[in-house]
CSV table of C-alpha atoms in Angstrom, one decimal:
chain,number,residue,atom,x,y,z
A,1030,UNK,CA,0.0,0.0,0.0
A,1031,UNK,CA,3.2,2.4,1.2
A,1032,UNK,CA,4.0,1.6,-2.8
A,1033,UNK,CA,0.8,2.7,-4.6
A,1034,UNK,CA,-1.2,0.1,-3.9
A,1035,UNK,CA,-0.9,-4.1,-5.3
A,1036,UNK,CA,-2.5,-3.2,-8.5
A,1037,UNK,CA,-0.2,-0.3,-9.8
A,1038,UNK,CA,2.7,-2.7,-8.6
A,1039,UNK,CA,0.7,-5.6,-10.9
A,1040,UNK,CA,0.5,-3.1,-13.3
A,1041,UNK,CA,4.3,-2.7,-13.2
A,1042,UNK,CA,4.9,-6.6,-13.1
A,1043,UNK,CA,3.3,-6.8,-16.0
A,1044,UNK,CA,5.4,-5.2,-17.9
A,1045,UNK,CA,8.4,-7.3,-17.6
A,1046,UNK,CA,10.6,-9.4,-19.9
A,1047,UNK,CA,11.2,-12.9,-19.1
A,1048,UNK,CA,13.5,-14.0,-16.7
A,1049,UNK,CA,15.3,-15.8,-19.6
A,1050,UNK,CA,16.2,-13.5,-22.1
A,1051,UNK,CA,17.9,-10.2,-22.7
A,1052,UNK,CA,14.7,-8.3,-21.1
A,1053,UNK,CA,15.0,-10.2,-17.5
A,1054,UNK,CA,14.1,-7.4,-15.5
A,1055,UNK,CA,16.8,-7.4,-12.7
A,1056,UNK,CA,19.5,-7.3,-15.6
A,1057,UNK,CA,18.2,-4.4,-17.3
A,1058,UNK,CA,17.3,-2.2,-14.1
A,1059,UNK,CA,13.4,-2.5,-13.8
A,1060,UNK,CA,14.1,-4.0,-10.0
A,1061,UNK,CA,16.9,-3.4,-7.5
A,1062,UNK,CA,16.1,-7.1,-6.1
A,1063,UNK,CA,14.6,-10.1,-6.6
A,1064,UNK,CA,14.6,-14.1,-4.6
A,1065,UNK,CA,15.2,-16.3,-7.3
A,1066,UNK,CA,17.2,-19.7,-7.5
A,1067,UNK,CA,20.6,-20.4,-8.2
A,1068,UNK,CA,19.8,-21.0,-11.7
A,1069,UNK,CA,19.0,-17.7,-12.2
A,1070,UNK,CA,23.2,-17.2,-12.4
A,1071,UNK,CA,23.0,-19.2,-15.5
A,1072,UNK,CA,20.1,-16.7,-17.2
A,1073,UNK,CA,22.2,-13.5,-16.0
A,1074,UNK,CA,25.3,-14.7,-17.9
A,1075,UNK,CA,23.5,-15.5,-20.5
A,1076,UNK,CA,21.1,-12.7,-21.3
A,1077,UNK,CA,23.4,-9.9,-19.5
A,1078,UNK,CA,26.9,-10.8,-19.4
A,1079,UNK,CA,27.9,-7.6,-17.7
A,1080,UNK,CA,25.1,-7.5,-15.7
A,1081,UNK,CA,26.3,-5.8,-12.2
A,1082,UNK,CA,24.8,-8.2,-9.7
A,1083,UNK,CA,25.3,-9.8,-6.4
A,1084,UNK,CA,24.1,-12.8,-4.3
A,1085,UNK,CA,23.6,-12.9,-0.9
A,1086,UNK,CA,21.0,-14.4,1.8
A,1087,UNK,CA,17.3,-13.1,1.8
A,1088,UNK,CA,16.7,-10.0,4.1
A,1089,UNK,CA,15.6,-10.4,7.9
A,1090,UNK,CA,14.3,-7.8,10.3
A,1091,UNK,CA,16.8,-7.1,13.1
A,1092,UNK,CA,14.6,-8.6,16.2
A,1093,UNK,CA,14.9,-12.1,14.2
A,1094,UNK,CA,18.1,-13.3,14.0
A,1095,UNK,CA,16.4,-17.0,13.7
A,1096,UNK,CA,15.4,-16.5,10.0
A,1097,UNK,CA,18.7,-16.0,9.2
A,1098,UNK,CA,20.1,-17.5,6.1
A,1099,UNK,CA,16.0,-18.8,5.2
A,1100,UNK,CA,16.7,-20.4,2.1
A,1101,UNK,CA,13.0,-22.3,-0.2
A,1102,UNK,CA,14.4,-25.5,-1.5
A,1103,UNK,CA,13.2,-27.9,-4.1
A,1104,UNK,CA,14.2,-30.2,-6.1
A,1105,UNK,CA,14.3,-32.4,-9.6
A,1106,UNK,CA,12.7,-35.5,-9.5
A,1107,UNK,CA,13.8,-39.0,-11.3
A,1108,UNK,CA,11.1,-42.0,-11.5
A,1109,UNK,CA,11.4,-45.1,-12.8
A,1110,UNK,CA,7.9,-45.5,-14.7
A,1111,UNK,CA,5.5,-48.2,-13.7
A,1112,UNK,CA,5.5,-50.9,-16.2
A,1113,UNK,CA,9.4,-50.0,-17.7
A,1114,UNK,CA,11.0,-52.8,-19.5
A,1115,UNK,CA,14.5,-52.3,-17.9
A,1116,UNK,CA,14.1,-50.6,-14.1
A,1117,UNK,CA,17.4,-52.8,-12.8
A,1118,UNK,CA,19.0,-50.3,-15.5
A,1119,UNK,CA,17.0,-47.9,-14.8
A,1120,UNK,CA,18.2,-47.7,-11.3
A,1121,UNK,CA,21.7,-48.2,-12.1
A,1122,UNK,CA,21.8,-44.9,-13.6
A,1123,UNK,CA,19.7,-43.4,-11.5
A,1124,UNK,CA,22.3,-44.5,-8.8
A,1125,UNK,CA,25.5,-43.6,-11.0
A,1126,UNK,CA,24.1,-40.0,-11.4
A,1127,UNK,CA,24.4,-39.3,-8.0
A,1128,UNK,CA,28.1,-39.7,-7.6
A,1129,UNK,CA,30.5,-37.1,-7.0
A,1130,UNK,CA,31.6,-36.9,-10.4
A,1131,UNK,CA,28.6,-37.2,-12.2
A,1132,UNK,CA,26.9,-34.5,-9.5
A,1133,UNK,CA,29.5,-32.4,-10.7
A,1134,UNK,CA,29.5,-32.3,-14.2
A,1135,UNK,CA,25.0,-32.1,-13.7
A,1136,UNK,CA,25.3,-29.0,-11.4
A,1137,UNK,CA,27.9,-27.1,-13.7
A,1138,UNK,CA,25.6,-27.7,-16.9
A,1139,UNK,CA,22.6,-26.9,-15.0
A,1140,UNK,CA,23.4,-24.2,-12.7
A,1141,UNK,CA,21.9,-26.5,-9.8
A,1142,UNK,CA,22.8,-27.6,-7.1
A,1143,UNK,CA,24.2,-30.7,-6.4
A,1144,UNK,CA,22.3,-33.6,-4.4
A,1145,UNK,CA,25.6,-34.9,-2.4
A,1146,UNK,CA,26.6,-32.4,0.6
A,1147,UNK,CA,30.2,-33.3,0.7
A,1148,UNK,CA,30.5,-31.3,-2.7
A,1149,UNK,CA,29.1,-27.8,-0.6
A,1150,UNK,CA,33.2,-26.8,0.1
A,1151,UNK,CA,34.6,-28.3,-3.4
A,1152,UNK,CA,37.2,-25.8,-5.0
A,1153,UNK,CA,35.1,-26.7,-8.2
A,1154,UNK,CA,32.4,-24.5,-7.2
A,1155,UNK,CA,35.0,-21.6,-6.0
A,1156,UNK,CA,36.5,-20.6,-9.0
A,1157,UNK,CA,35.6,-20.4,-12.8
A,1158,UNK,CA,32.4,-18.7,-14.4
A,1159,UNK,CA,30.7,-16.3,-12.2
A,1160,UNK,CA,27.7,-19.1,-12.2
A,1161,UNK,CA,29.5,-21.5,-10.9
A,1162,UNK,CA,30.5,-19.5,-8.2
A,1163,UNK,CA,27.1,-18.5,-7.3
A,1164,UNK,CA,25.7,-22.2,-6.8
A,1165,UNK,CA,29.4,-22.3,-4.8
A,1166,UNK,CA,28.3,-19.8,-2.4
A,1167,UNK,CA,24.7,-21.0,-2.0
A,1168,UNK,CA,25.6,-24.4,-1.1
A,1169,UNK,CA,28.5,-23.3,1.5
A,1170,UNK,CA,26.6,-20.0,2.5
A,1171,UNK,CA,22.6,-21.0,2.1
A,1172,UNK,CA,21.4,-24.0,1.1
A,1173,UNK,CA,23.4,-26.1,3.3
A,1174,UNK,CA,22.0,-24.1,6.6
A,1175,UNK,CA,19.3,-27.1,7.8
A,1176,UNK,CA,17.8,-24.9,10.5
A,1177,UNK,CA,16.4,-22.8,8.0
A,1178,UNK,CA,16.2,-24.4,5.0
A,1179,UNK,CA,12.5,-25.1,4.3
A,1180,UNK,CA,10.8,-27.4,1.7
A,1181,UNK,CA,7.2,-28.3,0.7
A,1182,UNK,CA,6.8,-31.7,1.1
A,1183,UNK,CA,5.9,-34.4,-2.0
A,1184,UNK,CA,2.1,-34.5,-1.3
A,1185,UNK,CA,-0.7,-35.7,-3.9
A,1186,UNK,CA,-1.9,-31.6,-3.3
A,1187,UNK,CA,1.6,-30.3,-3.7
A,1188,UNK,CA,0.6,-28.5,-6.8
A,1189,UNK,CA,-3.0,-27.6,-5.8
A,1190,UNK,CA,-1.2,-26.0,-2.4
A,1191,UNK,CA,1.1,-23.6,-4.4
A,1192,UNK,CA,-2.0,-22.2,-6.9
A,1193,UNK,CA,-3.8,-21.5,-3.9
A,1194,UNK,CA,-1.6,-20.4,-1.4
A,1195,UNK,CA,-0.7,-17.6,-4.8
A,1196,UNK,CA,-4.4,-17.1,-4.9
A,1197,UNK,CA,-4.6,-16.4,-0.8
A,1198,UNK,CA,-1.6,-14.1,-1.0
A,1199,UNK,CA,-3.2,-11.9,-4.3
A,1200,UNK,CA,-6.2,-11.7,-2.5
A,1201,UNK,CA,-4.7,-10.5,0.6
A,1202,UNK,CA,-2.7,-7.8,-1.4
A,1203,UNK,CA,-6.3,-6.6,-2.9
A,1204,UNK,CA,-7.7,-6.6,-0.1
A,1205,UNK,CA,-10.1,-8.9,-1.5
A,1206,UNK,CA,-9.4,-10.5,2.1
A,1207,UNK,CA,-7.7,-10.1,5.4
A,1208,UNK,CA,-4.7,-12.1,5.6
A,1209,UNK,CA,-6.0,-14.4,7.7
A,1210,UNK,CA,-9.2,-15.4,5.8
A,1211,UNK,CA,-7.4,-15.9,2.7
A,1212,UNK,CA,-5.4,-18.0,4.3
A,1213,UNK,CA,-8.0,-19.8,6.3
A,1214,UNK,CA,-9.9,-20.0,3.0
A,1215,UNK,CA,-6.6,-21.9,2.0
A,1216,UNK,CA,-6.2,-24.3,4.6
A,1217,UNK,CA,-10.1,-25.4,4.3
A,1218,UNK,CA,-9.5,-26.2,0.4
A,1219,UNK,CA,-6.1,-28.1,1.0
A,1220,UNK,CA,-7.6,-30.3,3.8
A,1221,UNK,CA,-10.8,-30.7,1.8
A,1222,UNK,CA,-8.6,-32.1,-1.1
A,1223,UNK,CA,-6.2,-33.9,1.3
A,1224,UNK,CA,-9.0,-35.8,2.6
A,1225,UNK,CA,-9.7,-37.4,-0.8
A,1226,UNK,CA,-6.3,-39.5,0.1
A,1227,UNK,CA,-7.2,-40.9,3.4
């Protein structure tokens, strides 16, 4: 509201490039600051080369030193389908890609990080391409902080929770709602769905 109210900042929003391309908005000045992923490294290189930017941990207020280095993980998935012909080799390479090596080469091609924690300190991820060196300091700085790293767990609703939960949060910011009956609104329409899985 302090800004001009959600919908003039919508306004503004909607106005932006994509992330992934020459128009990404942080590269080109339209924002000072954005939370994105370490991916986003790869884009910046990519689309704005000389892009002036830095990474660092999200903002806390002063009288909460516990959110300190609050870092949203996820992750990518690998699934053997039901019914596959070959799952033994399947598995196998599931397994092999998950080595140190392997991990390596996946994270540097991807701009992700890796799945093994005893890469977070490896001098791979200290030096090179300014990409690399970002998912280096989010896995030694960030990521690998387990107090406050936070995830959404795999649920059958995982999806249906994000839409809403977006939903709750826009109509709180249009005052379409008060904060807390959007979000009770949410809760009621999770659990409802949940349910269907008892």
């Amino acid at each position: 509201d302090m800004q001009g109210g959600y919908r003039a900042i919508s306004a503004f929003v909607a106005g932006f490039g994509s992330d992934v391309s020459t128009q990404n908005p942080l590269a080109i000045g339209k924002v000072a600051m954005k939370l994105d992923g370490e991916w986003a490294a790869m884009h910046m290189d990519r689309y704005a080369p000389g892009a002036d930017y830095k990474v660092g941990e999200i903002p806390y207020p002063d009288g909460r030193p516990d959110l300190k280095n609050m870092a949203w993980q996820d992750g990518d998935f690998m699934y053997i389908p039901n019914g596959s012909r070959h799952p033994e080799i399947a598995w196998e390479f599931i397994r092999w890609l998950q080595e140190p090596a392997q991990q390596k080469f996946y994270s540097t091609a991807f701009c992700n990080l890796p799945t093994i924690m005893a890469l977070r300190n490896s001098p791979h991820f200290q030096q090179g391409p300014r990409q690399l060196r970002v998912v280096g300091y989010i896995m030694s700085h960030i990521a690998s902080n387990e107090q406050n790293a936070h995830f959404v767990p795999a649920l059958p609703v995982s999806q249906m929770y994000e839409s809403v939960l977006k939903d709750a949060f826009d109509r709180a910011l249009f005052h379409d709602k008060t904060p807390e009956q959007a979000l009770n609104d949410a809760q009621a329409r999770v659990e409802r769905e949940m349910r269907r899985y008892e």
